[in-house]
mmCIF file of C-alpha atoms in Angstrom:
data_model
loop_
_atom_site.group_PDB
_atom_site.id
_atom_site.type_symbol
_atom_site.label_atom_id
_atom_site.label_comp_id
_atom_site.label_asym_id
_atom_site.label_seq_id
_atom_site.Cartn_x
_atom_site.Cartn_y
_atom_site.Cartn_z
ATOM 1 C CA MET C 1 -0.142 0.169 0.143
ATOM 2 C CA LEU C 2 1.642 3.653 -0.537
ATOM 3 C CA SER C 3 2.104 6.030 1.952
ATOM 4 C CA HIS C 4 1.789 8.968 2.917
ATOM 5 C CA LYS C 5 5.005 9.848 2.859
ATOM 6 C CA GLN C 6 6.039 7.876 -0.851
ATOM 7 C CA ILE C 7 3.992 10.273 -2.499
ATOM 8 C CA TRP C 8 5.221 13.583 -1.346
ATOM 9 C CA GLU C 9 9.117 12.210 -1.987
ATOM 10 C CA ALA C 10 7.624 11.392 -5.328
ATOM 11 C CA ILE C 11 6.361 14.880 -6.182
ATOM 12 C CA ASP C 12 9.191 16.206 -4.815
ATOM 13 C CA ARG C 13 11.759 13.936 -6.724
ATOM 14 C CA LEU C 14 9.813 14.843 -10.192
ATOM 15 C CA ALA C 15 10.377 18.654 -9.391
ATOM 16 C CA GLU C 16 13.937 17.899 -8.861
ATOM 17 C CA ARG C 17 13.607 15.729 -12.163
ATOM 18 C CA HIS C 18 13.097 19.247 -13.829
ATOM 19 C CA GLU C 19 15.188 21.236 -11.779
ATOM 20 C CA LEU C 20 12.598 22.874 -10.420
ATOM 21 C CA THR C 21 10.916 23.479 -6.312
ATOM 22 C CA PRO C 22 7.907 22.139 -5.246
ATOM 23 C CA SER C 23 6.309 25.336 -5.421
ATOM 24 C CA GLY C 24 7.567 25.975 -9.108
ATOM 25 C CA LEU C 25 6.088 22.368 -10.407
ATOM 26 C CA ALA C 26 3.244 23.932 -8.820
ATOM 27 C CA ARG C 27 2.905 26.637 -10.624
ATOM 28 C CA ARG C 28 4.123 24.884 -13.907
ATOM 29 C CA ALA C 29 1.047 22.622 -13.723
ATOM 30 C CA GLY C 30 -0.784 25.975 -13.071
ATOM 31 C CA LEU C 31 -1.898 24.716 -9.287
ATOM 32 C CA ASP C 32 -1.378 27.683 -6.702
ATOM 33 C CA PRO C 33 2.386 27.913 -5.514
ATOM 34 C CA THR C 34 1.719 26.628 -2.320
ATOM 35 C CA SER C 35 0.077 23.547 -2.757
ATOM 36 C CA PHE C 36 2.781 21.232 -2.269
ATOM 37 C CA ASN C 37 4.592 23.156 0.117
ATOM 38 C CA LYS C 38 5.713 21.225 3.489
ATOM 39 C CA SER C 39 3.232 22.753 5.587
ATOM 40 C CA LYS C 40 0.674 21.691 3.078
ATOM 41 C CA ARG C 41 1.202 18.570 3.714
ATOM 42 C CA LEU C 42 -0.741 18.522 7.336
ATOM 43 C CA SER C 43 -3.703 19.724 8.955
ATOM 44 C CA ALA C 44 -3.878 22.526 11.545
ATOM 45 C CA ASP C 45 -4.666 19.733 13.718
ATOM 46 C CA GLY C 46 -1.278 17.490 12.564
ATOM 47 C CA ARG C 47 -3.650 15.227 10.812
ATOM 48 C CA LEU C 48 -1.625 14.429 7.356
ATOM 49 C CA ARG C 49 -2.741 16.030 3.789
ATOM 50 C CA TRP C 50 -2.786 13.990 0.923
ATOM 51 C CA PRO C 51 -2.103 15.323 -3.256
ATOM 52 C CA SER C 52 -5.439 15.411 -5.142
ATOM 53 C CA THR C 53 -5.422 12.892 -7.764
ATOM 54 C CA GLU C 54 -6.566 16.449 -10.060
ATOM 55 C CA SER C 55 -3.243 17.320 -9.083
ATOM 56 C CA ILE C 56 -0.892 14.883 -9.714
ATOM 57 C CA ALA C 57 -2.814 14.735 -13.478
ATOM 58 C CA LYS C 58 -1.669 17.760 -14.014
ATOM 59 C CA VAL C 59 2.025 18.277 -12.862
ATOM 60 C CA LEU C 60 2.154 14.845 -14.838
ATOM 61 C CA ASP C 61 0.547 16.519 -18.189
ATOM 62 C CA ALA C 62 2.986 19.539 -17.588
ATOM 63 C CA THR C 63 5.867 17.943 -17.005
ATOM 64 C CA GLY C 64 5.365 15.007 -19.784
ATOM 65 C CA ALA C 65 5.893 12.084 -17.133
ATOM 66 C CA SER C 66 4.106 9.042 -17.116
ATOM 67 C CA MET C 67 2.071 7.404 -14.832
ATOM 68 C CA GLU C 68 4.564 4.498 -14.383
ATOM 69 C CA GLN C 69 7.974 6.739 -13.993
ATOM 70 C CA PHE C 70 6.078 8.828 -11.211
ATOM 71 C CA LEU C 71 5.524 5.132 -9.311
ATOM 72 C CA ALA C 72 9.117 4.815 -9.634
ATOM 73 C CA PHE C 73 10.017 7.871 -8.219
ATOM 74 C CA MET C 74 8.786 6.147 -4.912
ATOM 75 C CA GLN C 75 10.429 3.665 -4.589
ATOM 76 C CA PRO C 76 13.406 4.459 -2.271
ATOM 77 C CA SER C 77 16.399 3.609 -4.486
ATOM 78 C CA ALA C 78 14.967 5.461 -6.968
ATOM 79 C CA ASN C 79 16.567 9.108 -6.885
ATOM 80 C CA SER C 80 15.650 12.463 -8.213
ATOM 81 C CA SER C 81 15.338 11.036 -11.949
ATOM 82 C CA GLY C 82 14.193 8.380 -11.380
ATOM 83 C CA GLU C 83 17.456 6.212 -11.592
ATOM 84 C CA ARG C 84 18.199 2.837 -9.121
ATOM 85 C CA ALA C 85 20.700 3.442 -7.039
ATOM 86 C CA GLY C 86 24.805 2.537 -8.550
ATOM 87 C CA GLU C 87 23.180 3.125 -12.303
ATOM 88 C CA ARG C 88 24.370 7.107 -12.058
ATOM 89 C CA ALA C 89 27.840 6.019 -10.482
ATOM 90 C CA GLY C 90 30.852 7.719 -12.478
ATOM 91 C CA ARG C 91 28.823 10.787 -12.894
ATOM 92 C CA PRO C 92 29.723 13.887 -9.866
ATOM 93 C CA PRO C 93 26.828 14.032 -8.033
ATOM 94 C CA GLY C 94 24.479 17.030 -8.044
ATOM 95 C CA SER C 95 25.438 20.397 -6.053
ATOM 96 C CA SER C 96 22.778 21.332 -3.089
ATOM 97 C CA ILE C 97 21.958 24.021 -1.113
ATOM 98 C CA PRO C 98 20.334 24.621 2.081
ATOM 99 C CA LEU C 99 16.503 26.023 1.555
ATOM 100 C CA LEU C 100 13.952 28.089 3.824
ATOM 101 C CA GLY C 101 10.777 30.305 3.062
ATOM 102 C CA PHE C 102 10.992 33.472 4.164
ATOM 103 C CA ALA C 103 8.460 33.261 6.966
ATOM 104 C CA GLN C 104 11.029 30.603 8.238
ATOM 105 C CA ALA C 105 13.884 33.265 8.073
ATOM 106 C CA GLY C 106 12.314 35.028 10.358
ATOM 107 C CA ALA C 107 12.174 32.811 13.481
ATOM 108 C CA GLY C 108 15.319 32.316 15.199
ATOM 109 C CA GLY C 109 17.446 28.920 15.130
ATOM 110 C CA PHE C 110 18.387 28.950 11.051
ATOM 111 C CA PHE C 111 21.290 31.468 11.407
ATOM 112 C CA ASP C 112 24.303 31.961 12.609
ATOM 113 C CA ASP C 113 25.747 35.664 13.824
ATOM 114 C CA GLY C 114 26.955 36.098 10.854
ATOM 115 C CA GLY C 115 23.642 35.118 8.890
ATOM 116 C CA PHE C 116 24.645 31.611 7.922
ATOM 117 C CA PRO C 117 22.714 28.693 7.432
ATOM 118 C CA ALA C 118 22.775 26.761 10.643
ATOM 119 C CA GLY C 119 20.310 24.733 13.259
ATOM 120 C CA GLN C 120 17.611 22.089 11.804
ATOM 121 C CA GLY C 121 14.585 22.155 9.905
ATOM 122 C CA TRP C 122 16.276 23.486 6.349
ATOM 123 C CA ASP C 123 15.304 21.805 3.192
ATOM 124 C CA VAL C 124 17.569 21.573 -0.133
ATOM 125 C CA VAL C 125 17.585 23.206 -2.889
ATOM 126 C CA GLU C 126 19.546 22.850 -6.446
ATOM 127 C CA PHE C 127 22.007 24.717 -7.164
ATOM 128 C CA PRO C 128 23.364 24.862 -10.939
ATOM 129 C CA ALA C 129 26.969 25.789 -10.199
ATOM 130 C CA ASN C 130 29.988 24.458 -8.236
ATOM 131 C CA PRO C 131 28.781 26.277 -3.924
ATOM 132 C CA SER C 132 31.452 25.311 -2.500
ATOM 133 C CA GLN C 133 33.279 27.916 -4.616
ATOM 134 C CA ARG C 134 30.490 30.446 -2.877
ATOM 135 C CA SER C 135 31.017 30.234 1.101
ATOM 136 C CA GLY C 136 27.757 29.686 2.940
ATOM 137 C CA VAL C 137 25.145 29.866 -0.072
ATOM 138 C CA TYR C 138 22.307 28.928 0.207
ATOM 139 C CA ALA C 139 18.450 29.574 -0.799
ATOM 140 C CA LEU C 140 14.985 31.603 0.331
ATOM 141 C CA GLU C 141 11.619 30.828 -1.068
ATOM 142 C CA VAL C 142 10.045 33.833 -1.716
ATOM 143 C CA GLN C 143 6.592 34.078 -0.209
ATOM 144 C CA GLY C 144 3.395 36.254 -1.076
ATOM 145 C CA GLU C 145 3.282 39.452 -3.330
ATOM 146 C CA SER C 146 5.138 41.495 -1.843
ATOM 147 C CA MET C 147 8.290 41.633 -3.816
ATOM 148 C CA MET C 148 6.191 41.651 -7.226
ATOM 149 C CA PRO C 149 7.052 42.487 -10.260
ATOM 150 C CA LEU C 150 10.467 41.533 -9.849
ATOM 151 C CA TYR C 151 10.289 38.112 -7.451
ATOM 152 C CA ARG C 152 6.809 35.988 -7.248
ATOM 153 C CA ASP C 153 5.318 34.095 -5.354
ATOM 154 C CA GLY C 154 7.288 30.845 -5.395
ATOM 155 C CA ASP C 155 10.708 31.827 -6.678
ATOM 156 C CA VAL C 156 14.107 30.764 -5.414
ATOM 157 C CA LEU C 157 16.386 33.121 -4.678
ATOM 158 C CA ILE C 158 19.850 32.345 -3.556
ATOM 159 C CA VAL C 159 22.043 34.342 -1.836
ATOM 160 C CA GLU C 160 25.840 34.303 -0.345
ATOM 161 C CA PRO C 161 26.692 36.071 3.467
ATOM 162 C CA GLY C 162 29.080 37.370 4.193
ATOM 163 C CA ALA C 163 29.375 39.081 0.786
ATOM 164 C CA HIS C 164 30.862 42.648 0.279
ATOM 165 C CA VAL C 165 28.002 44.654 -0.613
ATOM 166 C CA ARG C 166 27.301 47.589 -2.868
ATOM 167 C CA ARG C 167 25.313 49.954 -4.133
ATOM 168 C CA ASN C 168 22.332 48.994 -6.202
ATOM 169 C CA ASP C 169 22.819 45.863 -5.172
ATOM 170 C CA ARG C 170 19.997 43.059 -4.384
ATOM 171 C CA VAL C 171 20.226 41.972 -1.036
ATOM 172 C CA VAL C 172 17.809 40.089 1.794
ATOM 173 C CA VAL C 173 18.001 41.735 4.982
ATOM 174 C CA ARG C 174 17.188 40.535 8.181
ATOM 175 C CA THR C 175 16.285 43.300 11.421
ATOM 176 C CA CYS C 176 17.126 42.055 14.965
ATOM 177 C CA GLY C 177 12.994 41.906 15.457
ATOM 178 C CA GLY C 178 13.160 39.094 12.987
ATOM 179 C CA GLU C 179 12.240 40.805 9.739
ATOM 180 C CA VAL C 180 13.795 39.428 6.188
ATOM 181 C CA MET C 181 13.006 41.551 3.362
ATOM 182 C CA ALA C 182 14.577 41.582 -0.043
ATOM 183 C CA LYS C 183 15.646 45.224 -1.241
ATOM 184 C CA VAL C 184 17.856 46.965 -3.335
ATOM 185 C CA LEU C 185 20.822 48.760 -1.307
ATOM 186 C CA LEU C 186 20.158 52.617 -2.093
ATOM 187 C CA ARG C 187 23.180 53.729 0.426
ATOM 188 C CA GLN C 188 25.278 52.629 3.218
ATOM 189 C CA SER C 189 26.698 55.031 5.857
ATOM 190 C CA LEU C 190 28.571 54.412 9.175
ATOM 191 C CA ARG C 191 25.418 54.491 10.860
ATOM 192 C CA SER C 192 22.472 53.473 8.220
ATOM 193 C CA ILE C 193 21.415 52.021 5.128
ATOM 194 C CA GLU C 194 18.893 53.036 2.566
ATOM 195 C CA LEU C 195 17.085 50.747 1.363
ATOM 196 C CA MET C 196 14.795 50.912 -2.217
ATOM 197 C CA SER C 197 11.507 48.074 -2.549
ATOM 198 C CA LEU C 198 11.432 46.060 -4.999
ATOM 199 C CA ASN C 199 7.361 46.602 -5.268
ATOM 200 C CA PRO C 200 6.216 49.773 -5.897
ATOM 201 C CA GLU C 201 3.642 49.839 -3.445
ATOM 202 C CA HIS C 202 5.682 49.419 -0.617
ATOM 203 C CA PRO C 203 7.705 52.241 1.082
ATOM 204 C CA ASN C 204 11.853 52.944 0.924
ATOM 205 C CA ARG C 205 13.249 51.903 4.168
ATOM 206 C CA THR C 206 15.668 53.689 6.336
ATOM 207 C CA LEU C 207 17.256 51.133 9.124
ATOM 208 C CA ASP C 208 19.689 51.697 11.388
ATOM 209 C CA LEU C 209 22.735 49.526 11.417
ATOM 210 C CA SER C 210 22.246 49.298 15.031
ATOM 211 C CA ASP C 211 18.821 47.376 14.192
ATOM 212 C CA ILE C 212 20.745 45.021 11.315
ATOM 213 C CA ASP C 213 20.839 41.042 12.148
ATOM 214 C CA TRP C 214 22.679 40.635 8.402
ATOM 215 C CA ILE C 215 22.336 41.420 4.728
ATOM 216 C CA ALA C 216 22.716 38.765 2.239
ATOM 217 C CA ARG C 217 23.868 39.452 -1.658
ATOM 218 C CA ILE C 218 21.410 38.152 -3.649
ATOM 219 C CA ILE C 219 23.399 36.017 -6.464
ATOM 220 C CA TRP C 220 21.116 34.164 -8.492
ATOM 221 C CA ALA C 221 17.246 33.371 -8.576
ATOM 222 C CA SER C 222 15.320 30.712 -9.930
ATOM 223 C CA GLN C 223 12.482 32.361 -12.232
#
């Protein structure tokens, strides 16, 4: 009998096969971008939630995958392309980096004092470059519409903590109060920074440096 975990892992593997996040897969299939998020796999009272047969049919149609391939993704020994363990011997492993949602990033325990990923609860996402050349890079998944029109709900931003930031760089900023935002750096002085909002409906921000937990430069975006 198929288990809840097997079904969701098959969806995750299908997304990886097409170099997508679960949100990106949902969007490609014409579904709500949050349909396959981790938070949607349990109900508010902790009960298991299953994806609908309609949503599975839509992702198979959108990716061109067959039901047989989808079932193969449920096998414990199958990797993200549906191959069995050992069939990829000799090939370099894919590069993966930590992934976290913007809402989670505001909580404590996910970053060290320098803004580098730490703690438990991170997901992973494939990164189209060798992360060893950029120490500590990680991914943040956009949630909501506050960064429109540049970034949409479900887009993944790759950020580099500790990197030198300059005027007009796109950055992710976390305040000491736990607010996390993606902005454009307009100006930085010894006491404050000025940030331009990506969404014209949201005001620009000026923050004291003493109120900033960390700043990380956005180096790549998956859209």
